[in-house]
CSV table of C-alpha atoms in Angstrom, one decimal:
chain,number,residue,atom,x,y,z
A,16,MET,CA,66.7,-14.0,-42.9
A,17,SER,CA,67.7,-16.5,-40.3
A,18,PHE,CA,70.8,-19.0,-40.3
A,19,ARG,CA,68.2,-22.0,-40.6
A,20,LEU,CA,66.0,-20.5,-43.3
A,21,PHE,CA,69.4,-19.6,-44.9
A,22,VAL,CA,70.3,-23.2,-45.2
A,23,TYR,CA,66.9,-24.3,-46.0
A,24,TYR,CA,66.6,-21.6,-48.8
A,25,CYS,CA,70.2,-23.1,-50.1
A,26,ALA,CA,69.0,-26.6,-50.5
A,27,ILE,CA,65.7,-25.6,-52.0
A,28,ALA,CA,67.1,-23.4,-54.4
A,29,GLY,CA,70.2,-26.2,-55.2
A,30,GLY,CA,67.2,-28.6,-55.8
A,31,PHE,CA,64.8,-25.8,-58.2
A,32,ALA,CA,68.3,-25.3,-59.8
A,33,GLY,CA,69.6,-28.7,-60.8
A,34,PHE,CA,65.8,-29.0,-62.1
A,35,ILE,CA,66.5,-26.4,-64.4
A,36,GLY,CA,69.9,-27.5,-65.5
A,37,TRP,CA,68.4,-30.6,-66.2
A,38,VAL,CA,65.4,-29.1,-68.4
A,39,LEU,CA,67.9,-26.4,-70.2
A,40,GLY,CA,70.0,-29.6,-70.8
A,41,LYS,CA,67.7,-31.8,-72.4
A,42,VAL,CA,66.6,-28.4,-75.0
A,43,LEU,CA,70.0,-29.5,-76.1
A,44,ASN,CA,70.4,-33.0,-76.0
A,45,ILE,CA,72.1,-35.0,-77.8
A,46,SER,CA,70.5,-38.5,-78.5
A,47,VAL,CA,73.4,-41.5,-78.2
A,48,THR,CA,71.3,-44.2,-78.9
A,49,GLY,CA,72.7,-47.0,-81.1
A,50,ASP,CA,76.6,-47.4,-81.5
A,51,PRO,CA,77.7,-44.2,-79.8
A,52,ASP,CA,81.1,-42.8,-80.4
A,53,TYR,CA,83.7,-41.5,-77.7
A,54,LEU,CA,82.8,-37.7,-78.8
A,55,LYS,CA,79.0,-38.2,-79.0
A,56,VAL,CA,79.0,-39.7,-75.6
A,57,VAL,CA,81.3,-37.0,-74.1
A,58,LEU,CA,80.1,-33.9,-75.5
A,59,HIS,CA,76.4,-35.4,-74.7
A,60,GLU,CA,77.6,-35.4,-70.4
A,61,SER,CA,79.5,-32.0,-70.8
A,62,LEU,CA,77.1,-30.1,-71.9
A,63,VAL,CA,74.2,-31.7,-69.8
A,64,GLY,CA,76.6,-31.0,-66.8
A,65,MET,CA,77.9,-27.3,-67.7
A,66,PHE,CA,73.8,-26.7,-67.8
A,67,LEU,CA,73.7,-28.2,-63.8
A,68,GLY,CA,76.7,-26.4,-63.3
A,69,PHE,CA,75.0,-22.8,-64.9
A,70,ALA,CA,72.0,-23.3,-63.1
A,71,VAL,CA,73.4,-23.9,-59.3
A,72,ALA,CA,76.1,-21.4,-59.3
A,73,PHE,CA,73.9,-18.9,-60.5
A,74,GLY,CA,71.2,-19.7,-57.5
A,75,LEU,CA,73.6,-20.2,-54.8
A,76,SER,CA,76.1,-17.0,-55.8
A,77,PHE,CA,72.5,-14.7,-56.2
A,78,LEU,CA,71.0,-16.3,-52.4
A,79,ASP,CA,74.7,-16.1,-51.4
A,80,ALA,CA,75.3,-12.7,-52.2
A,81,ALA,CA,70.9,-11.4,-51.1
A,82,PHE,CA,72.2,-12.9,-47.8
A,83,ASP,CA,75.9,-10.8,-47.0
A,84,LEU,CA,74.5,-7.4,-49.6
A,85,SER,CA,71.8,-5.6,-49.7
A,86,LEU,CA,69.8,-5.8,-53.0
A,87,ARG,CA,70.2,-2.3,-53.4
A,88,GLN,CA,73.5,-3.3,-54.1
A,89,LEU,CA,73.2,-4.1,-57.5
A,90,GLY,CA,76.4,-3.9,-58.7
A,91,LYS,CA,78.0,-6.2,-56.0
A,92,VAL,CA,75.7,-8.4,-56.2
A,93,PHE,CA,75.4,-8.3,-60.4
A,94,LEU,CA,79.7,-9.1,-60.2
A,95,ARG,CA,79.7,-12.1,-57.6
A,96,VAL,CA,76.8,-13.5,-59.5
A,97,ILE,CA,78.5,-13.1,-63.0
A,98,THR,CA,81.9,-14.3,-61.4
A,99,GLY,CA,80.0,-17.6,-59.7
A,100,ILE,CA,77.9,-18.5,-63.3
A,101,VAL,CA,81.1,-18.5,-65.4
A,102,ILE,CA,83.5,-21.0,-63.0
A,103,GLY,CA,80.0,-22.6,-62.2
A,104,MET,CA,79.6,-23.5,-66.0
A,105,LEU,CA,83.1,-24.3,-66.6
A,106,GLY,CA,83.2,-26.6,-63.6
A,107,GLY,CA,79.8,-28.3,-64.8
A,108,LEU,CA,82.0,-29.0,-68.2
A,109,PHE,CA,85.2,-30.3,-67.4
A,110,GLY,CA,83.4,-32.4,-64.3
A,111,SER,CA,80.9,-33.8,-67.1
A,112,PHE,CA,84.1,-34.3,-69.2
A,113,VAL,CA,85.7,-36.6,-66.6
A,114,GLY,CA,82.6,-38.2,-65.9
A,115,GLY,CA,81.9,-39.0,-69.4
A,116,SER,CA,85.1,-40.3,-70.3
A,117,LEU,CA,85.0,-42.2,-67.6
A,118,TYR,CA,81.7,-43.8,-68.1
A,119,TYR,CA,82.5,-44.3,-71.6
A,120,TRP,CA,85.9,-46.8,-71.2
A,121,THR,CA,84.5,-48.5,-68.2
A,122,GLN,CA,80.4,-48.7,-69.0
A,123,ALA,CA,80.2,-48.3,-65.0
A,124,THR,CA,77.8,-45.4,-63.6
A,125,PRO,CA,79.4,-45.2,-60.6
A,126,VAL,CA,82.3,-43.1,-62.2
A,127,PHE,CA,79.9,-40.6,-62.2
A,128,ILE,CA,80.5,-40.0,-58.9
A,129,ILE,CA,83.7,-38.3,-59.2
A,130,SER,CA,82.1,-35.6,-62.1
A,131,TRP,CA,79.8,-34.6,-59.2
A,132,VAL,CA,82.3,-34.0,-56.7
A,133,ILE,CA,84.5,-32.1,-59.5
A,134,VAL,CA,81.4,-30.6,-60.2
A,135,GLY,CA,80.2,-29.7,-56.2
A,136,PHE,CA,84.1,-28.6,-55.6
A,137,LEU,CA,83.9,-26.4,-58.2
A,138,VAL,CA,80.5,-24.6,-57.9
A,139,GLY,CA,81.6,-23.9,-54.1
A,140,MET,CA,84.6,-22.0,-55.4
A,141,SER,CA,82.7,-20.3,-57.6
A,142,ILE,CA,80.3,-18.6,-55.1
A,143,SER,CA,83.5,-16.7,-53.1
A,144,THR,CA,85.6,-16.5,-55.8
A,145,PHE,CA,84.5,-13.0,-56.5
A,146,GLN,CA,84.9,-11.8,-53.0
A,147,VAL,CA,88.6,-13.3,-52.8
A,148,LEU,CA,90.0,-11.2,-56.2
A,149,ALA,CA,88.5,-8.3,-55.1
A,150,SER,CA,90.0,-9.4,-51.3
A,151,LEU,CA,93.6,-9.9,-53.0
A,152,THR,CA,92.7,-6.8,-55.4
A,153,THR,CA,92.8,-4.3,-52.2
A,154,GLN,CA,94.6,-6.1,-50.0
A,155,THR,CA,91.7,-5.8,-47.1
A,156,ASP,CA,89.9,-9.1,-45.4
A,157,VAL,CA,92.0,-11.1,-47.5
A,158,GLY,CA,91.8,-13.9,-44.6
A,159,SER,CA,88.6,-13.6,-44.3
A,160,ALA,CA,87.6,-14.0,-48.1
A,161,PHE,CA,89.7,-16.9,-48.2
A,162,LYS,CA,87.8,-18.8,-44.8
A,163,LYS,CA,85.1,-18.3,-46.7
A,164,PHE,CA,86.2,-19.6,-50.2
A,165,ILE,CA,87.8,-23.3,-47.9
A,166,LYS,CA,84.4,-23.4,-46.0
A,167,CYS,CA,82.2,-23.0,-49.5
A,168,VAL,CA,84.4,-25.4,-51.9
A,169,VAL,CA,84.5,-28.0,-48.6
A,170,GLY,CA,80.9,-27.5,-48.3
A,171,GLY,CA,80.8,-27.9,-52.2
A,172,THR,CA,83.3,-30.8,-52.6
A,173,ILE,CA,81.0,-33.1,-49.7
A,174,GLY,CA,77.8,-32.1,-51.2
A,175,GLY,CA,78.7,-33.1,-54.6
A,176,LEU,CA,79.7,-36.7,-53.3
A,177,ILE,CA,76.8,-37.5,-51.3
A,178,GLY,CA,74.6,-35.8,-53.9
A,179,GLY,CA,76.2,-37.9,-56.8
A,180,LEU,CA,75.9,-41.3,-54.5
A,181,PHE,CA,71.8,-40.2,-53.6
A,182,ALA,CA,71.9,-39.6,-57.6
A,183,ILE,CA,73.2,-42.6,-58.7
A,184,LEU,CA,71.1,-45.1,-55.8
A,185,LEU,CA,67.4,-43.2,-57.3
A,186,ASN,CA,69.2,-43.7,-61.1
A,187,TYR,CA,69.1,-47.4,-59.9
A,188,VAL,CA,65.7,-47.5,-58.4
A,189,VAL,CA,63.6,-45.5,-60.1
A,190,GLY,CA,65.0,-46.9,-63.2
A,191,LYS,CA,63.4,-50.4,-62.4
A,192,PHE,CA,60.3,-48.6,-62.5
A,193,ALA,CA,60.4,-45.8,-65.0
A,194,THR,CA,58.4,-46.9,-68.1
A,195,SER,CA,60.1,-44.1,-70.0
A,196,PRO,CA,63.9,-43.3,-69.5
A,197,ASP,CA,63.1,-39.9,-70.7
A,198,ASN,CA,59.7,-38.6,-69.1
A,199,LEU,CA,59.7,-35.7,-66.8
A,200,TRP,CA,60.6,-37.5,-63.8
A,201,SER,CA,63.3,-39.7,-65.2
A,202,PRO,CA,65.8,-41.0,-63.0
A,203,THR,CA,68.2,-38.5,-64.3
A,204,ALA,CA,65.7,-35.5,-63.7
A,205,ILE,CA,65.5,-36.5,-59.8
A,206,GLY,CA,69.2,-37.2,-59.6
A,207,PHE,CA,70.1,-33.6,-60.8
A,208,ILE,CA,67.5,-32.5,-58.0
A,209,VAL,CA,69.4,-33.9,-55.3
A,210,ILE,CA,72.5,-33.1,-56.6
A,211,GLY,CA,71.8,-29.9,-56.9
A,212,ALA,CA,70.0,-29.6,-53.0
A,213,CYS,CA,73.3,-31.8,-51.8
A,214,ILE,CA,75.9,-28.8,-52.7
A,215,GLY,CA,73.2,-26.3,-51.9
A,216,LEU,CA,72.5,-27.7,-48.3
A,217,LEU,CA,76.3,-28.4,-47.4
A,218,VAL,CA,77.5,-24.9,-48.9
A,219,GLY,CA,75.3,-23.3,-46.6
A,220,LEU,CA,75.6,-25.7,-43.9
A,221,ALA,CA,79.8,-25.5,-44.0
A,222,GLN,CA,79.5,-21.4,-43.5
A,223,VAL,CA,76.8,-21.6,-41.1
A,224,ILE,CA,78.7,-24.2,-38.9
A,225,LEU,CA,82.1,-23.2,-39.1
A,226,LYS,CA,81.2,-19.1,-38.5
A,227,ASP,CA,83.4,-17.2,-35.8
A,228,ALA,CA,80.7,-14.5,-35.3
A,229,TRP,CA,77.7,-13.5,-36.1
A,230,ILE,CA,74.8,-10.5,-35.3
A,231,LYS,CA,71.2,-10.7,-35.2
A,232,VAL,CA,68.7,-7.8,-35.3
A,233,GLU,CA,66.8,-7.6,-32.2
A,234,ALA,CA,64.6,-4.6,-33.5
A,235,GLY,CA,64.6,-2.4,-35.8
A,236,PHE,CA,65.1,-3.2,-39.5
A,237,ARG,CA,64.0,-6.4,-40.4
A,238,PRO,CA,64.3,-8.1,-36.7
A,239,GLY,CA,65.2,-11.1,-37.0
A,240,ARG,CA,67.7,-11.3,-39.7
A,241,GLU,CA,71.4,-12.9,-38.7
A,242,MET,CA,74.1,-11.9,-40.4
A,243,LEU,CA,78.0,-13.5,-40.8
A,244,ILE,CA,80.9,-10.8,-39.5
A,245,SER,CA,84.1,-12.3,-41.1
A,246,LYS,CA,85.5,-8.8,-42.3
A,247,ALA,CA,88.5,-6.9,-41.0
A,248,LYS,CA,85.9,-4.1,-40.7
A,249,THR,CA,82.2,-4.5,-40.9
A,250,SER,CA,80.1,-1.1,-41.3
A,251,ILE,CA,76.9,-0.6,-39.6
A,252,GLY,CA,74.7,2.5,-40.5
A,253,ARG,CA,71.8,3.3,-43.1
A,254,ALA,CA,74.2,4.1,-46.1
A,255,GLU,CA,73.2,1.3,-48.7
A,256,GLY,CA,76.3,0.5,-48.7
A,257,SER,CA,76.7,-0.2,-45.3
A,258,ASP,CA,77.5,-4.3,-44.3
A,259,ILE,CA,74.5,-4.2,-41.4
A,260,ALA,CA,72.3,-2.0,-43.1
A,261,LEU,CA,69.6,-0.4,-40.3
A,262,PHE,CA,67.8,1.8,-42.8
A,263,GLY,CA,64.5,4.1,-41.4
A,264,ASP,CA,66.3,4.7,-37.8
A,265,SER,CA,66.2,8.3,-38.0
A,266,GLY,CA,68.8,7.7,-34.8
A,267,VAL,CA,71.3,5.8,-37.1
A,268,GLU,CA,74.0,7.7,-38.8
A,269,LYS,CA,74.8,6.8,-42.5
A,270,ALA,CA,78.0,5.5,-41.3
A,271,HIS,CA,77.0,5.0,-37.3
A,272,ALA,CA,79.4,2.3,-36.5
A,273,GLN,CA,82.0,-0.4,-37.2
A,274,ILE,CA,82.6,-3.6,-35.8
A,275,LEU,CA,86.3,-4.3,-36.2
A,276,LEU,CA,88.4,-7.6,-36.3
A,277,GLU,CA,92.1,-7.1,-34.8
A,278,ASP,CA,94.6,-10.4,-33.5
A,279,GLY,CA,91.3,-12.6,-33.5
A,280,ARG,CA,89.3,-10.6,-31.3
A,281,TYR,CA,86.3,-8.1,-32.1
A,282,PHE,CA,85.7,-4.2,-31.2
A,283,LEU,CA,83.0,-2.1,-31.9
A,284,GLU,CA,83.5,1.4,-32.1
A,285,ASP,CA,81.5,4.4,-32.9
A,286,LEU,CA,82.1,6.5,-35.6
A,287,GLN,CA,81.6,9.9,-33.6
A,288,THR,CA,78.1,10.3,-33.9
A,289,PRO,CA,75.6,12.8,-32.1
A,290,GLY,CA,73.0,9.6,-30.7
A,291,GLY,CA,76.2,7.9,-29.7
A,292,THR,CA,76.5,3.8,-29.7
A,293,TYR,CA,75.7,1.4,-26.8
A,294,ILE,CA,77.0,-2.3,-25.0
A,295,ASN,CA,74.8,-3.0,-22.8
A,296,GLU,CA,73.0,0.6,-22.6
A,297,GLN,CA,77.0,1.4,-21.4
A,298,LYS,CA,77.9,4.1,-24.1
A,299,ILE,CA,81.4,3.5,-26.0
A,300,GLN,CA,84.0,5.8,-26.3
A,301,GLY,CA,86.4,4.4,-28.6
A,302,LYS,CA,87.5,1.0,-29.8
A,303,THR,CA,85.7,-1.5,-27.0
A,304,PRO,CA,86.0,-4.7,-26.9
A,305,LEU,CA,82.9,-7.3,-27.9
A,306,ASN,CA,81.7,-10.3,-25.7
A,307,ALA,CA,79.4,-13.1,-27.3
A,308,GLY,CA,75.6,-11.9,-25.6
A,309,ASP,CA,76.8,-8.3,-25.9
A,310,LEU,CA,73.5,-6.4,-26.9
A,311,ILE,CA,74.2,-3.1,-29.4
A,312,ARG,CA,72.2,-0.1,-29.6
A,313,MET,CA,72.4,2.7,-31.8
A,314,GLY,CA,68.9,4.6,-32.5
A,315,LYS,CA,65.8,2.4,-31.7
A,316,SER,CA,68.0,-0.6,-33.4
A,317,VAL,CA,69.4,-3.5,-31.4
A,318,LEU,CA,71.4,-5.8,-32.2
A,319,LEU,CA,73.2,-9.5,-30.3
A,320,PHE,CA,76.8,-10.2,-31.2
A,321,ASN,CA,77.6,-13.4,-30.8
A,322,GLU,CA,80.8,-15.7,-31.2
A,323,ARG,CA,81.2,-19.6,-31.6
A,324,VAL,CA,84.3,-19.7,-28.8
A,325,LYS,CA,82.8,-17.3,-25.5
A,326,ARG,CA,85.6,-15.4,-24.3
A,327,LYS,CA,86.2,-15.8,-20.0
A,328,ASP,CA,87.5,-11.7,-19.1
């Protein structure tokens, strides 16, 4: 998957998840007509927000895991998604509790922006929390995991803010023309779609725009796909657990090579394979520095390495 498609899919997944969250919220919708008390208002908003957080966190966590990992690594994908769902649900519940409380006391719709900022913050956090916890447990790639954590949180927070502003504006504009606020395309449904899409879009953009290094498959398994390089050690090979999997190439060993990040510099190391590893058609010996634009070849597979900042040697 290319980075452009990743960002598009994040926005689409977020928007669709927002709609699903609205539908789930409607199933257990609590009527607040008449003269509702504080508990009823807050419970209503909290449940709706919880379903939004659940759906958006599920969609984005699964997409992010599928982008980083092979779907053959179902165990890791499952753990990432479950962690994301739990934090997303709590985020939606807490954010909407705050918004519902403020709305009850102020009767001012714009206070819900605070809710969506909190939801966006916690949904962004949910995507990378498992990686942070795993890194702290194993004491590997802690810095890289925290970098991704910050990117996702920043993207989610900004997405929640922008989505909240748009949702409130749409709620006002569409509400002027809607004959029934409870129909399928009510301002609330549209607002949830916008909020989910904005959170997804900004989470995806933050990761792509702030990337440090990446690989693009020029030839081999699924050419055209792009992968972020953020770990201290990125494995390349035919094994299902490889970070960069090159299935179907008999010239690539199960554990063929690895990209190392040391003191801010990227290196490529061949793992003593029979066919060897090449940079710009030169066979490497030992740890070899990588530069932006280098072509890495192993077997029939070719990878293009790039960095955000090009180095001058």
